[in-house]
mmCIF file of N, CA, C and O in Angstrom:
data_model
loop_
_atom_site.group_PDB
_atom_site.id
_atom_site.type_symbol
_atom_site.label_atom_id
_atom_site.label_comp_id
_atom_site.label_asym_id
_atom_site.label_seq_id
_atom_site.Cartn_x
_atom_site.Cartn_y
_atom_site.Cartn_z
ATOM 1 N N UNK A 1 4.607 -3.459 -23.880
ATOM 2 C CA UNK A 1 3.658 -3.908 -23.069
ATOM 3 C C UNK A 1 3.657 -3.599 -21.577
ATOM 4 O O UNK A 1 4.750 -3.277 -21.005
ATOM 5 N N UNK A 2 2.499 -3.193 -20.987
ATOM 6 C CA UNK A 2 2.516 -2.677 -19.779
ATOM 7 C C UNK A 2 2.432 -3.501 -18.515
ATOM 8 O O UNK A 2 2.959 -3.548 -17.406
ATOM 9 N N UNK A 3 1.798 -4.754 -18.971
ATOM 10 C CA UNK A 3 1.487 -5.708 -17.942
ATOM 11 C C UNK A 3 2.327 -7.134 -18.186
ATOM 12 O O UNK A 3 2.925 -7.428 -19.422
ATOM 13 N N UNK A 4 2.270 -7.875 -17.098
ATOM 14 C CA UNK A 4 3.062 -9.076 -17.179
ATOM 15 C C UNK A 4 2.235 -10.149 -16.315
ATOM 16 O O UNK A 4 1.564 -9.819 -15.500
ATOM 17 N N UNK A 5 2.696 -11.371 -16.800
ATOM 18 C CA UNK A 5 1.933 -12.529 -16.309
ATOM 19 C C UNK A 5 2.277 -12.710 -14.822
ATOM 20 O O UNK A 5 3.492 -12.381 -14.453
ATOM 21 N N UNK A 6 1.447 -12.905 -13.935
ATOM 22 C CA UNK A 6 1.511 -13.043 -12.578
ATOM 23 C C UNK A 6 1.202 -11.716 -11.635
ATOM 24 O O UNK A 6 1.291 -11.801 -10.482
ATOM 25 N N UNK A 7 1.179 -10.539 -12.300
ATOM 26 C CA UNK A 7 0.764 -9.308 -11.603
ATOM 27 C C UNK A 7 -0.752 -9.055 -11.675
ATOM 28 O O UNK A 7 -1.470 -9.786 -12.229
ATOM 29 N N UNK A 8 -0.957 -8.204 -10.802
ATOM 30 C CA UNK A 8 -2.314 -7.862 -10.544
ATOM 31 C C UNK A 8 -2.504 -6.490 -11.362
ATOM 32 O O UNK A 8 -1.610 -5.680 -11.529
ATOM 33 N N UNK A 9 -3.721 -6.162 -11.667
ATOM 34 C CA UNK A 9 -4.057 -4.825 -12.637
ATOM 35 C C UNK A 9 -5.690 -4.513 -12.375
ATOM 36 O O UNK A 9 -6.348 -5.390 -11.823
ATOM 37 N N UNK A 10 -5.809 -3.458 -12.532
ATOM 38 C CA UNK A 10 -7.261 -2.876 -12.641
ATOM 39 C C UNK A 10 -7.704 -2.801 -13.927
ATOM 40 O O UNK A 10 -7.120 -2.452 -15.133
ATOM 41 N N UNK A 11 -8.967 -3.026 -14.237
ATOM 42 C CA UNK A 11 -9.361 -2.829 -15.582
ATOM 43 C C UNK A 11 -10.002 -1.457 -15.838
ATOM 44 O O UNK A 11 -10.799 -0.956 -15.013
ATOM 45 N N UNK A 12 -9.410 -0.939 -16.679
ATOM 46 C CA UNK A 12 -9.584 0.733 -16.891
ATOM 47 C C UNK A 12 -10.562 0.859 -18.074
ATOM 48 O O UNK A 12 -10.951 1.811 -18.228
ATOM 49 N N UNK A 13 -10.694 -0.044 -18.937
ATOM 50 C CA UNK A 13 -11.594 -0.047 -20.037
ATOM 51 C C UNK A 13 -12.217 -1.080 -20.672
ATOM 52 O O UNK A 13 -11.631 -2.421 -20.091
ATOM 53 N N UNK A 14 -13.138 -1.343 -21.371
ATOM 54 C CA UNK A 14 -13.940 -2.593 -21.739
ATOM 55 C C UNK A 14 -15.144 -2.564 -22.261
ATOM 56 O O UNK A 14 -15.753 -1.385 -22.408
ATOM 57 N N UNK A 15 -15.620 -3.464 -22.835
ATOM 58 C CA UNK A 15 -16.960 -3.700 -23.436
ATOM 59 C C UNK A 15 -18.050 -3.700 -22.349
ATOM 60 O O UNK A 15 -19.144 -3.245 -22.699
ATOM 61 N N UNK A 16 -17.841 -4.438 -21.310
ATOM 62 C CA UNK A 16 -18.728 -4.247 -20.197
ATOM 63 C C UNK A 16 -18.526 -3.648 -19.028
ATOM 64 O O UNK A 16 -17.528 -3.625 -18.427
ATOM 65 N N UNK A 17 -19.339 -2.679 -18.875
ATOM 66 C CA UNK A 17 -19.058 -1.335 -17.818
ATOM 67 C C UNK A 17 -18.976 -2.025 -16.272
ATOM 68 O O UNK A 17 -18.301 -1.527 -15.354
ATOM 69 N N UNK A 18 -19.646 -3.206 -16.155
ATOM 70 C CA UNK A 18 -19.719 -4.005 -14.867
ATOM 71 C C UNK A 18 -17.932 -4.342 -14.446
ATOM 72 O O UNK A 18 -18.072 -4.358 -13.227
ATOM 73 N N UNK A 19 -17.399 -4.276 -15.366
ATOM 74 C CA UNK A 19 -16.049 -4.668 -15.064
ATOM 75 C C UNK A 19 -14.896 -3.685 -14.688
ATOM 76 O O UNK A 19 -13.801 -4.049 -14.151
ATOM 77 N N UNK A 20 -15.412 -2.403 -15.085
ATOM 78 C CA UNK A 20 -14.493 -1.255 -14.822
ATOM 79 C C UNK A 20 -14.101 -0.949 -13.651
ATOM 80 O O UNK A 20 -14.964 -1.270 -12.698
ATOM 81 N N UNK A 21 -12.881 -0.933 -13.186
ATOM 82 C CA UNK A 21 -12.369 -0.841 -11.889
ATOM 83 C C UNK A 21 -12.002 -2.206 -11.009
ATOM 84 O O UNK A 21 -11.378 -2.090 -10.017
ATOM 85 N N UNK A 22 -12.509 -3.298 -11.610
ATOM 86 C CA UNK A 22 -12.243 -4.483 -10.806
ATOM 87 C C UNK A 22 -10.736 -5.118 -11.049
ATOM 88 O O UNK A 22 -10.014 -4.606 -11.825
ATOM 89 N N UNK A 23 -10.273 -5.437 -9.754
ATOM 90 C CA UNK A 23 -8.947 -5.766 -9.532
ATOM 91 C C UNK A 23 -8.917 -7.340 -10.121
ATOM 92 O O UNK A 23 -9.518 -8.158 -9.906
ATOM 93 N N UNK A 24 -7.803 -7.572 -11.008
ATOM 94 C CA UNK A 24 -7.644 -8.834 -11.689
ATOM 95 C C UNK A 24 -6.276 -9.396 -11.374
ATOM 96 O O UNK A 24 -5.322 -8.889 -11.259
ATOM 97 N N UNK A 25 -5.991 -10.684 -11.880
ATOM 98 C CA UNK A 25 -4.811 -11.204 -11.879
ATOM 99 C C UNK A 25 -4.520 -11.479 -13.302
ATOM 100 O O UNK A 25 -5.286 -12.149 -14.017
ATOM 101 N N UNK A 26 -3.510 -11.079 -13.795
ATOM 102 C CA UNK A 26 -2.928 -11.470 -15.335
ATOM 103 C C UNK A 26 -2.322 -13.056 -15.059
ATOM 104 O O UNK A 26 -1.199 -13.067 -14.458
ATOM 105 N N UNK A 27 -3.020 -13.889 -15.698
ATOM 106 C CA UNK A 27 -2.381 -15.387 -15.583
ATOM 107 C C UNK A 27 -2.006 -15.900 -16.811
ATOM 108 O O UNK A 27 -1.272 -16.870 -16.616
ATOM 109 N N UNK A 28 -1.978 -15.239 -17.913
ATOM 110 C CA UNK A 28 -1.391 -15.821 -19.100
ATOM 111 C C UNK A 28 -1.343 -14.821 -20.365
ATOM 112 O O UNK A 28 -2.119 -13.834 -20.090
ATOM 113 N N UNK A 29 -0.188 -15.069 -21.016
ATOM 114 C CA UNK A 29 -0.075 -14.273 -22.284
ATOM 115 C C UNK A 29 -0.771 -14.926 -23.401
ATOM 116 O O UNK A 29 -0.190 -16.027 -23.620
ATOM 117 N N UNK A 30 -1.778 -14.419 -24.230
ATOM 118 C CA UNK A 30 -2.311 -15.029 -25.428
ATOM 119 C C UNK A 30 -1.373 -14.652 -26.591
ATOM 120 O O UNK A 30 -0.953 -15.576 -27.514
ATOM 121 N N UNK A 31 -0.839 -13.514 -26.864
ATOM 122 C CA UNK A 31 -0.224 -12.989 -28.002
ATOM 123 C C UNK A 31 -0.759 -11.539 -28.415
ATOM 124 O O UNK A 31 -1.837 -11.064 -27.791
ATOM 125 N N UNK A 32 -0.013 -11.155 -29.582
ATOM 126 C CA UNK A 32 -0.619 -9.964 -30.348
ATOM 127 C C UNK A 32 -1.695 -10.453 -31.394
ATOM 128 O O UNK A 32 -1.245 -11.320 -32.160
ATOM 129 N N UNK A 33 -2.656 -9.821 -31.106
ATOM 130 C CA UNK A 33 -3.845 -9.811 -32.081
ATOM 131 C C UNK A 33 -4.329 -8.532 -32.612
ATOM 132 O O UNK A 33 -4.494 -7.568 -31.904
ATOM 133 N N UNK A 34 -4.553 -8.648 -33.956
ATOM 134 C CA UNK A 34 -5.303 -7.625 -34.878
ATOM 135 C C UNK A 34 -6.829 -7.667 -34.568
ATOM 136 O O UNK A 34 -7.454 -8.429 -34.181
ATOM 137 N N UNK A 35 -7.159 -6.374 -34.537
ATOM 138 C CA UNK A 35 -8.578 -6.097 -34.369
ATOM 139 C C UNK A 35 -9.476 -6.905 -35.167
ATOM 140 O O UNK A 35 -8.964 -7.136 -36.468
ATOM 141 N N UNK A 36 -10.562 -7.516 -34.779
ATOM 142 C CA UNK A 36 -11.496 -8.433 -35.506
ATOM 143 C C UNK A 36 -10.977 -9.911 -35.509
ATOM 144 O O UNK A 36 -11.505 -10.675 -36.243
ATOM 145 N N UNK A 37 -9.637 -10.046 -35.143
ATOM 146 C CA UNK A 37 -9.132 -11.603 -35.400
ATOM 147 C C UNK A 37 -10.205 -12.461 -34.339
ATOM 148 O O UNK A 37 -11.001 -11.885 -33.308
ATOM 149 N N UNK A 38 -10.087 -13.511 -34.476
ATOM 150 C CA UNK A 38 -10.706 -14.493 -33.974
ATOM 151 C C UNK A 38 -10.030 -15.348 -32.939
ATOM 152 O O UNK A 38 -8.962 -16.031 -33.266
ATOM 153 N N UNK A 39 -10.341 -15.401 -31.687
ATOM 154 C CA UNK A 39 -9.639 -16.064 -30.578
ATOM 155 C C UNK A 39 -10.599 -17.202 -30.405
ATOM 156 O O UNK A 39 -11.661 -17.166 -30.022
ATOM 157 N N UNK A 40 -9.974 -18.377 -30.262
ATOM 158 C CA UNK A 40 -10.644 -19.658 -30.249
ATOM 159 C C UNK A 40 -10.096 -20.165 -28.557
ATOM 160 O O UNK A 40 -8.920 -20.387 -28.300
ATOM 161 N N UNK A 41 -11.187 -20.774 -27.945
ATOM 162 C CA UNK A 41 -10.674 -21.296 -26.684
ATOM 163 C C UNK A 41 -11.827 -22.230 -26.107
ATOM 164 O O UNK A 41 -13.305 -21.592 -26.152
ATOM 165 N N UNK A 42 -11.593 -23.296 -25.734
ATOM 166 C CA UNK A 42 -12.516 -24.373 -25.184
ATOM 167 C C UNK A 42 -13.711 -24.473 -26.450
ATOM 168 O O UNK A 42 -14.915 -24.578 -25.975
ATOM 169 N N UNK A 43 -13.252 -24.424 -27.761
ATOM 170 C CA UNK A 43 -14.397 -24.744 -28.710
ATOM 171 C C UNK A 43 -15.289 -23.384 -29.012
ATOM 172 O O UNK A 43 -16.186 -23.656 -29.866
ATOM 173 N N UNK A 44 -15.150 -22.306 -28.191
ATOM 174 C CA UNK A 44 -15.755 -21.046 -28.425
ATOM 175 C C UNK A 44 -14.920 -20.113 -29.345
ATOM 176 O O UNK A 44 -13.617 -19.940 -29.162
ATOM 177 N N UNK A 45 -15.552 -19.337 -30.155
ATOM 178 C CA UNK A 45 -14.773 -18.321 -31.158
ATOM 179 C C UNK A 45 -15.388 -16.852 -30.633
ATOM 180 O O UNK A 45 -16.453 -16.603 -30.860
ATOM 181 N N UNK A 46 -14.280 -16.126 -30.113
ATOM 182 C CA UNK A 46 -14.523 -14.823 -29.863
ATOM 183 C C UNK A 46 -13.602 -13.749 -30.730
ATOM 184 O O UNK A 46 -12.615 -14.201 -31.016
ATOM 185 N N UNK A 47 -14.226 -12.765 -30.958
ATOM 186 C CA UNK A 47 -13.893 -11.727 -31.761
ATOM 187 C C UNK A 47 -13.054 -10.645 -31.005
ATOM 188 O O UNK A 47 -13.710 -10.339 -30.094
ATOM 189 N N UNK A 48 -11.791 -10.313 -31.173
ATOM 190 C CA UNK A 48 -11.098 -9.318 -30.616
ATOM 191 C C UNK A 48 -11.342 -7.916 -30.935
ATOM 192 O O UNK A 48 -11.426 -7.629 -31.986
ATOM 193 N N UNK A 49 -11.711 -6.992 -29.905
ATOM 194 C CA UNK A 49 -12.050 -5.660 -30.177
ATOM 195 C C UNK A 49 -11.195 -4.543 -31.016
ATOM 196 O O UNK A 49 -11.396 -4.050 -31.815
ATOM 197 N N UNK A 50 -9.863 -4.765 -30.494
ATOM 198 C CA UNK A 50 -8.731 -3.748 -30.869
ATOM 199 C C UNK A 50 -7.346 -4.596 -31.033
ATOM 200 O O UNK A 50 -7.227 -5.790 -30.706
ATOM 201 N N UNK A 51 -6.631 -4.050 -31.726
ATOM 202 C CA UNK A 51 -5.326 -4.379 -32.024
ATOM 203 C C UNK A 51 -4.358 -4.344 -30.801
ATOM 204 O O UNK A 51 -4.414 -2.840 -30.546
ATOM 205 N N UNK A 52 -3.867 -5.224 -30.094
ATOM 206 C CA UNK A 52 -3.222 -5.123 -29.007
ATOM 207 C C UNK A 52 -2.470 -6.678 -28.650
ATOM 208 O O UNK A 52 -2.846 -7.585 -29.084
ATOM 209 N N UNK A 53 -1.932 -6.504 -27.449
ATOM 210 C CA UNK A 53 -1.254 -7.763 -26.735
ATOM 211 C C UNK A 53 -2.391 -8.173 -26.093
ATOM 212 O O UNK A 53 -3.042 -7.337 -25.471
ATOM 213 N N UNK A 54 -2.757 -9.313 -25.973
ATOM 214 C CA UNK A 54 -3.953 -10.049 -25.191
ATOM 215 C C UNK A 54 -3.353 -10.847 -23.954
ATOM 216 O O UNK A 54 -2.490 -11.568 -24.256
ATOM 217 N N UNK A 55 -4.116 -10.811 -22.724
ATOM 218 C CA UNK A 55 -3.684 -11.443 -21.512
ATOM 219 C C UNK A 55 -5.259 -12.318 -21.262
ATOM 220 O O UNK A 55 -6.246 -11.677 -21.306
ATOM 221 N N UNK A 56 -4.704 -13.513 -20.578
ATOM 222 C CA UNK A 56 -5.890 -14.041 -19.605
ATOM 223 C C UNK A 56 -5.628 -13.303 -18.429
ATOM 224 O O UNK A 56 -4.948 -13.060 -17.855
ATOM 225 N N UNK A 57 -7.054 -13.086 -17.929
ATOM 226 C CA UNK A 57 -7.058 -12.535 -16.550
ATOM 227 C C UNK A 57 -8.247 -13.430 -15.653
ATOM 228 O O UNK A 57 -9.086 -13.879 -16.308
ATOM 229 N N UNK A 58 -7.747 -13.105 -14.504
ATOM 230 C CA UNK A 58 -8.670 -13.939 -13.538
ATOM 231 C C UNK A 58 -9.117 -12.953 -12.254
ATOM 232 O O UNK A 58 -8.399 -12.141 -11.869
ATOM 233 N N UNK A 59 -10.360 -13.283 -12.296
ATOM 234 C CA UNK A 59 -11.046 -12.396 -10.953
ATOM 235 C C UNK A 59 -12.116 -13.374 -10.309
ATOM 236 O O UNK A 59 -13.044 -13.816 -10.696
ATOM 237 N N UNK A 60 -11.618 -13.952 -9.031
ATOM 238 C CA UNK A 60 -12.405 -14.502 -8.216
ATOM 239 C C UNK A 60 -14.120 -14.132 -8.071
ATOM 240 O O UNK A 60 -15.010 -14.682 -7.877
ATOM 241 N N UNK A 61 -14.339 -12.869 -8.055
ATOM 242 C CA UNK A 61 -15.283 -12.122 -7.752
ATOM 243 C C UNK A 61 -16.328 -12.261 -9.073
ATOM 244 O O UNK A 61 -17.481 -11.924 -8.999
ATOM 245 N N UNK A 62 -15.679 -12.437 -10.079
ATOM 246 C CA UNK A 62 -16.545 -12.687 -11.352
ATOM 247 C C UNK A 62 -16.346 -11.480 -12.341
ATOM 248 O O UNK A 62 -16.175 -10.565 -11.933
ATOM 249 N N UNK A 63 -16.287 -11.625 -13.541
ATOM 250 C CA UNK A 63 -16.175 -10.941 -14.654
ATOM 251 C C UNK A 63 -17.571 -10.791 -15.621
ATOM 252 O O UNK A 63 -17.878 -12.257 -15.990
ATOM 253 N N UNK A 64 -18.192 -9.897 -16.126
ATOM 254 C CA UNK A 64 -19.183 -9.973 -16.978
ATOM 255 C C UNK A 64 -18.761 -10.152 -18.233
ATOM 256 O O UNK A 64 -17.742 -9.385 -18.603
ATOM 257 N N UNK A 65 -19.300 -10.968 -19.060
ATOM 258 C CA UNK A 65 -18.833 -11.210 -20.432
ATOM 259 C C UNK A 65 -20.233 -10.947 -21.185
ATOM 260 O O UNK A 65 -21.348 -11.144 -20.762
ATOM 261 N N UNK A 66 -20.349 -11.004 -22.616
ATOM 262 C CA UNK A 66 -21.446 -11.037 -23.396
ATOM 263 C C UNK A 66 -22.143 -12.467 -23.342
ATOM 264 O O UNK A 66 -23.341 -12.453 -23.726
ATOM 265 N N UNK A 67 -21.350 -13.220 -22.943
ATOM 266 C CA UNK A 67 -21.888 -14.656 -22.741
ATOM 267 C C UNK A 67 -22.245 -15.119 -21.284
ATOM 268 O O UNK A 67 -22.735 -16.194 -21.122
ATOM 269 N N UNK A 68 -22.260 -14.006 -20.584
ATOM 270 C CA UNK A 68 -22.479 -14.218 -19.043
ATOM 271 C C UNK A 68 -21.249 -14.078 -17.926
ATOM 272 O O UNK A 68 -20.110 -13.875 -18.661
ATOM 273 N N UNK A 69 -21.466 -14.493 -16.876
ATOM 274 C CA UNK A 69 -20.512 -14.271 -15.848
ATOM 275 C C UNK A 69 -19.472 -15.530 -15.990
ATOM 276 O O UNK A 69 -19.665 -16.641 -16.117
ATOM 277 N N UNK A 70 -18.228 -15.002 -15.541
ATOM 278 C CA UNK A 70 -16.991 -15.930 -15.575
ATOM 279 C C UNK A 70 -15.968 -15.445 -14.598
ATOM 280 O O UNK A 70 -15.782 -14.273 -14.551
ATOM 281 N N UNK A 71 -15.107 -16.240 -14.202
ATOM 282 C CA UNK A 71 -13.832 -15.844 -13.580
ATOM 283 C C UNK A 71 -12.618 -15.626 -14.191
ATOM 284 O O UNK A 71 -11.688 -14.864 -13.895
ATOM 285 N N UNK A 72 -12.700 -16.132 -15.526
ATOM 286 C CA UNK A 72 -11.676 -15.978 -16.349
ATOM 287 C C UNK A 72 -11.906 -15.476 -17.795
ATOM 288 O O UNK A 72 -13.053 -15.817 -18.182
ATOM 289 N N UNK A 73 -11.287 -14.588 -18.255
ATOM 290 C CA UNK A 73 -11.569 -13.999 -19.560
ATOM 291 C C UNK A 73 -10.297 -13.436 -20.194
ATOM 292 O O UNK A 73 -9.175 -13.515 -19.640
ATOM 293 N N UNK A 74 -10.375 -12.788 -21.338
ATOM 294 C CA UNK A 74 -9.277 -12.244 -21.973
ATOM 295 C C UNK A 74 -9.496 -10.507 -21.855
ATOM 296 O O UNK A 74 -10.535 -10.254 -22.011
ATOM 297 N N UNK A 75 -8.149 -10.065 -22.161
ATOM 298 C CA UNK A 75 -8.312 -8.352 -22.083
ATOM 299 C C UNK A 75 -7.109 -8.026 -22.937
ATOM 300 O O UNK A 75 -6.030 -8.640 -22.799
ATOM 301 N N UNK A 76 -7.192 -6.899 -23.650
ATOM 302 C CA UNK A 76 -6.037 -6.449 -24.281
ATOM 303 C C UNK A 76 -5.249 -5.505 -23.111
ATOM 304 O O UNK A 76 -5.698 -4.875 -21.991
ATOM 305 N N UNK A 77 -3.957 -5.360 -23.445
ATOM 306 C CA UNK A 77 -2.876 -4.805 -22.493
ATOM 307 C C UNK A 77 -3.253 -3.302 -21.996
ATOM 308 O O UNK A 77 -3.301 -3.024 -21.079
ATOM 309 N N UNK A 78 -3.811 -2.624 -23.330
ATOM 310 C CA UNK A 78 -4.219 -1.293 -23.095
ATOM 311 C C UNK A 78 -5.447 -0.898 -21.973
ATOM 312 O O UNK A 78 -5.470 0.120 -21.657
ATOM 313 N N UNK A 79 -6.278 -2.138 -21.901
ATOM 314 C CA UNK A 79 -7.447 -1.959 -20.998
ATOM 315 C C UNK A 79 -7.161 -2.301 -19.493
ATOM 316 O O UNK A 79 -7.956 -2.315 -18.671
ATOM 317 N N UNK A 80 -5.869 -2.472 -19.192
ATOM 318 C CA UNK A 80 -5.460 -2.855 -17.954
ATOM 319 C C UNK A 80 -4.596 -1.820 -17.529
ATOM 320 O O UNK A 80 -3.406 -1.594 -18.114
ATOM 321 N N UNK A 81 -4.275 -1.815 -16.039
ATOM 322 C CA UNK A 81 -3.441 -0.784 -15.416
ATOM 323 C C UNK A 81 -2.726 -1.465 -14.381
ATOM 324 O O UNK A 81 -3.435 -1.972 -13.559
ATOM 325 N N UNK A 82 -1.521 -1.873 -14.496
ATOM 326 C CA UNK A 82 -0.766 -2.822 -13.709
ATOM 327 C C UNK A 82 -0.841 -2.148 -12.218
ATOM 328 O O UNK A 82 -0.525 -0.788 -11.979
ATOM 329 N N UNK A 83 -0.743 -3.003 -11.304
ATOM 330 C CA UNK A 83 -0.852 -2.526 -9.842
ATOM 331 C C UNK A 83 0.493 -2.892 -9.335
ATOM 332 O O UNK A 83 1.223 -4.142 -9.179
ATOM 333 N N UNK A 84 1.392 -1.914 -9.016
ATOM 334 C CA UNK A 84 2.689 -1.992 -8.464
ATOM 335 C C UNK A 84 2.645 -2.715 -7.237
ATOM 336 O O UNK A 84 1.883 -2.222 -6.393
ATOM 337 N N UNK A 85 3.665 -3.639 -6.975
ATOM 338 C CA UNK A 85 3.694 -4.001 -5.606
ATOM 339 C C UNK A 85 3.745 -3.229 -4.474
ATOM 340 O O UNK A 85 3.385 -3.568 -3.177
ATOM 341 N N UNK A 86 4.375 -1.917 -4.508
ATOM 342 C CA UNK A 86 4.387 -0.916 -3.450
ATOM 343 C C UNK A 86 3.279 -0.086 -3.405
ATOM 344 O O UNK A 86 3.224 0.707 -2.570
ATOM 345 N N UNK A 87 2.199 -0.329 -4.210
ATOM 346 C CA UNK A 87 0.943 0.711 -4.330
ATOM 347 C C UNK A 87 0.271 0.660 -2.891
ATOM 348 O O UNK A 87 -0.067 1.687 -2.408
ATOM 349 N N UNK A 88 0.146 -0.451 -2.306
ATOM 350 C CA UNK A 88 -0.550 -0.608 -1.097
ATOM 351 C C UNK A 88 0.127 0.049 -0.112
ATOM 352 O O UNK A 88 -0.351 0.789 0.757
ATOM 353 N N UNK A 89 1.642 -0.122 0.043
ATOM 354 C CA UNK A 89 2.337 0.435 1.166
ATOM 355 C C UNK A 89 2.316 2.000 1.113
ATOM 356 O O UNK A 89 2.263 2.757 2.186
ATOM 357 N N UNK A 90 2.497 2.610 -0.162
ATOM 358 C CA UNK A 90 2.274 3.958 -0.333
ATOM 359 C C UNK A 90 0.878 4.557 0.083
ATOM 360 O O UNK A 90 0.861 5.727 0.791
ATOM 361 N N UNK A 91 -0.055 3.878 -0.214
ATOM 362 C CA UNK A 91 -1.410 4.407 0.244
ATOM 363 C C UNK A 91 -1.600 4.327 1.891
ATOM 364 O O UNK A 91 -2.244 5.381 2.365
ATOM 365 N N UNK A 92 -1.013 3.305 2.535
ATOM 366 C CA UNK A 92 -1.020 3.042 3.784
ATOM 367 C C UNK A 92 -0.230 4.448 4.559
ATOM 368 O O UNK A 92 -0.490 5.048 5.536
ATOM 369 N N UNK A 93 1.033 4.661 3.917
ATOM 370 C CA UNK A 93 1.849 5.773 4.411
ATOM 371 C C UNK A 93 1.032 7.088 4.347
ATOM 372 O O UNK A 93 1.184 7.980 5.178
ATOM 373 N N UNK A 94 0.318 7.131 3.129
ATOM 374 C CA UNK A 94 -0.394 8.526 2.980
ATOM 375 C C UNK A 94 -1.257 8.702 4.010
ATOM 376 O O UNK A 94 -1.927 9.774 4.303
ATOM 377 N N UNK A 95 -2.144 7.699 4.243
ATOM 378 C CA UNK A 95 -3.144 7.682 5.317
ATOM 379 C C UNK A 95 -2.711 7.889 6.549
ATOM 380 O O UNK A 95 -3.345 8.805 7.356
ATOM 381 N N UNK A 96 -1.473 7.310 6.859
ATOM 382 C CA UNK A 96 -0.828 7.745 8.237
ATOM 383 C C UNK A 96 -0.500 9.394 8.384
ATOM 384 O O UNK A 96 -0.505 10.040 9.331
ATOM 385 N N UNK A 97 0.013 9.728 7.163
ATOM 386 C CA UNK A 97 0.594 11.304 7.149
ATOM 387 C C UNK A 97 -0.656 12.235 7.405
ATOM 388 O O UNK A 97 -0.571 13.195 7.862
ATOM 389 N N UNK A 98 -1.733 11.920 6.684
ATOM 390 C CA UNK A 98 -3.042 12.734 6.921
ATOM 391 C C UNK A 98 -3.630 12.582 8.350
ATOM 392 O O UNK A 98 -4.801 13.271 8.386
ATOM 393 N N UNK A 99 -3.369 11.549 8.991
ATOM 394 C CA UNK A 99 -4.063 11.442 10.300
ATOM 395 C C UNK A 99 -3.830 12.349 11.200
ATOM 396 O O UNK A 99 -2.543 12.814 11.382
#
């Protein structure tokens, strides 16, 4: 697994193009699920698209789903790129070097 609960990540792939590139927080581990498995949450049944480890993700700006907009959704590990804590520092340093 690339991601861990409590870290931030970017969405790099998905069913809804509107979510690509959004920054999210990984808030919970669901487990390893086979493609086409059914995930049940709050009485709703959702089919997972690929075989992977799945996480709950949170985005205060909102995420698009086939059922509408929400701030919490699920995503497979391979569709998330973890953001390392020092990524922001390196970006600032690069900006200073090029100034």
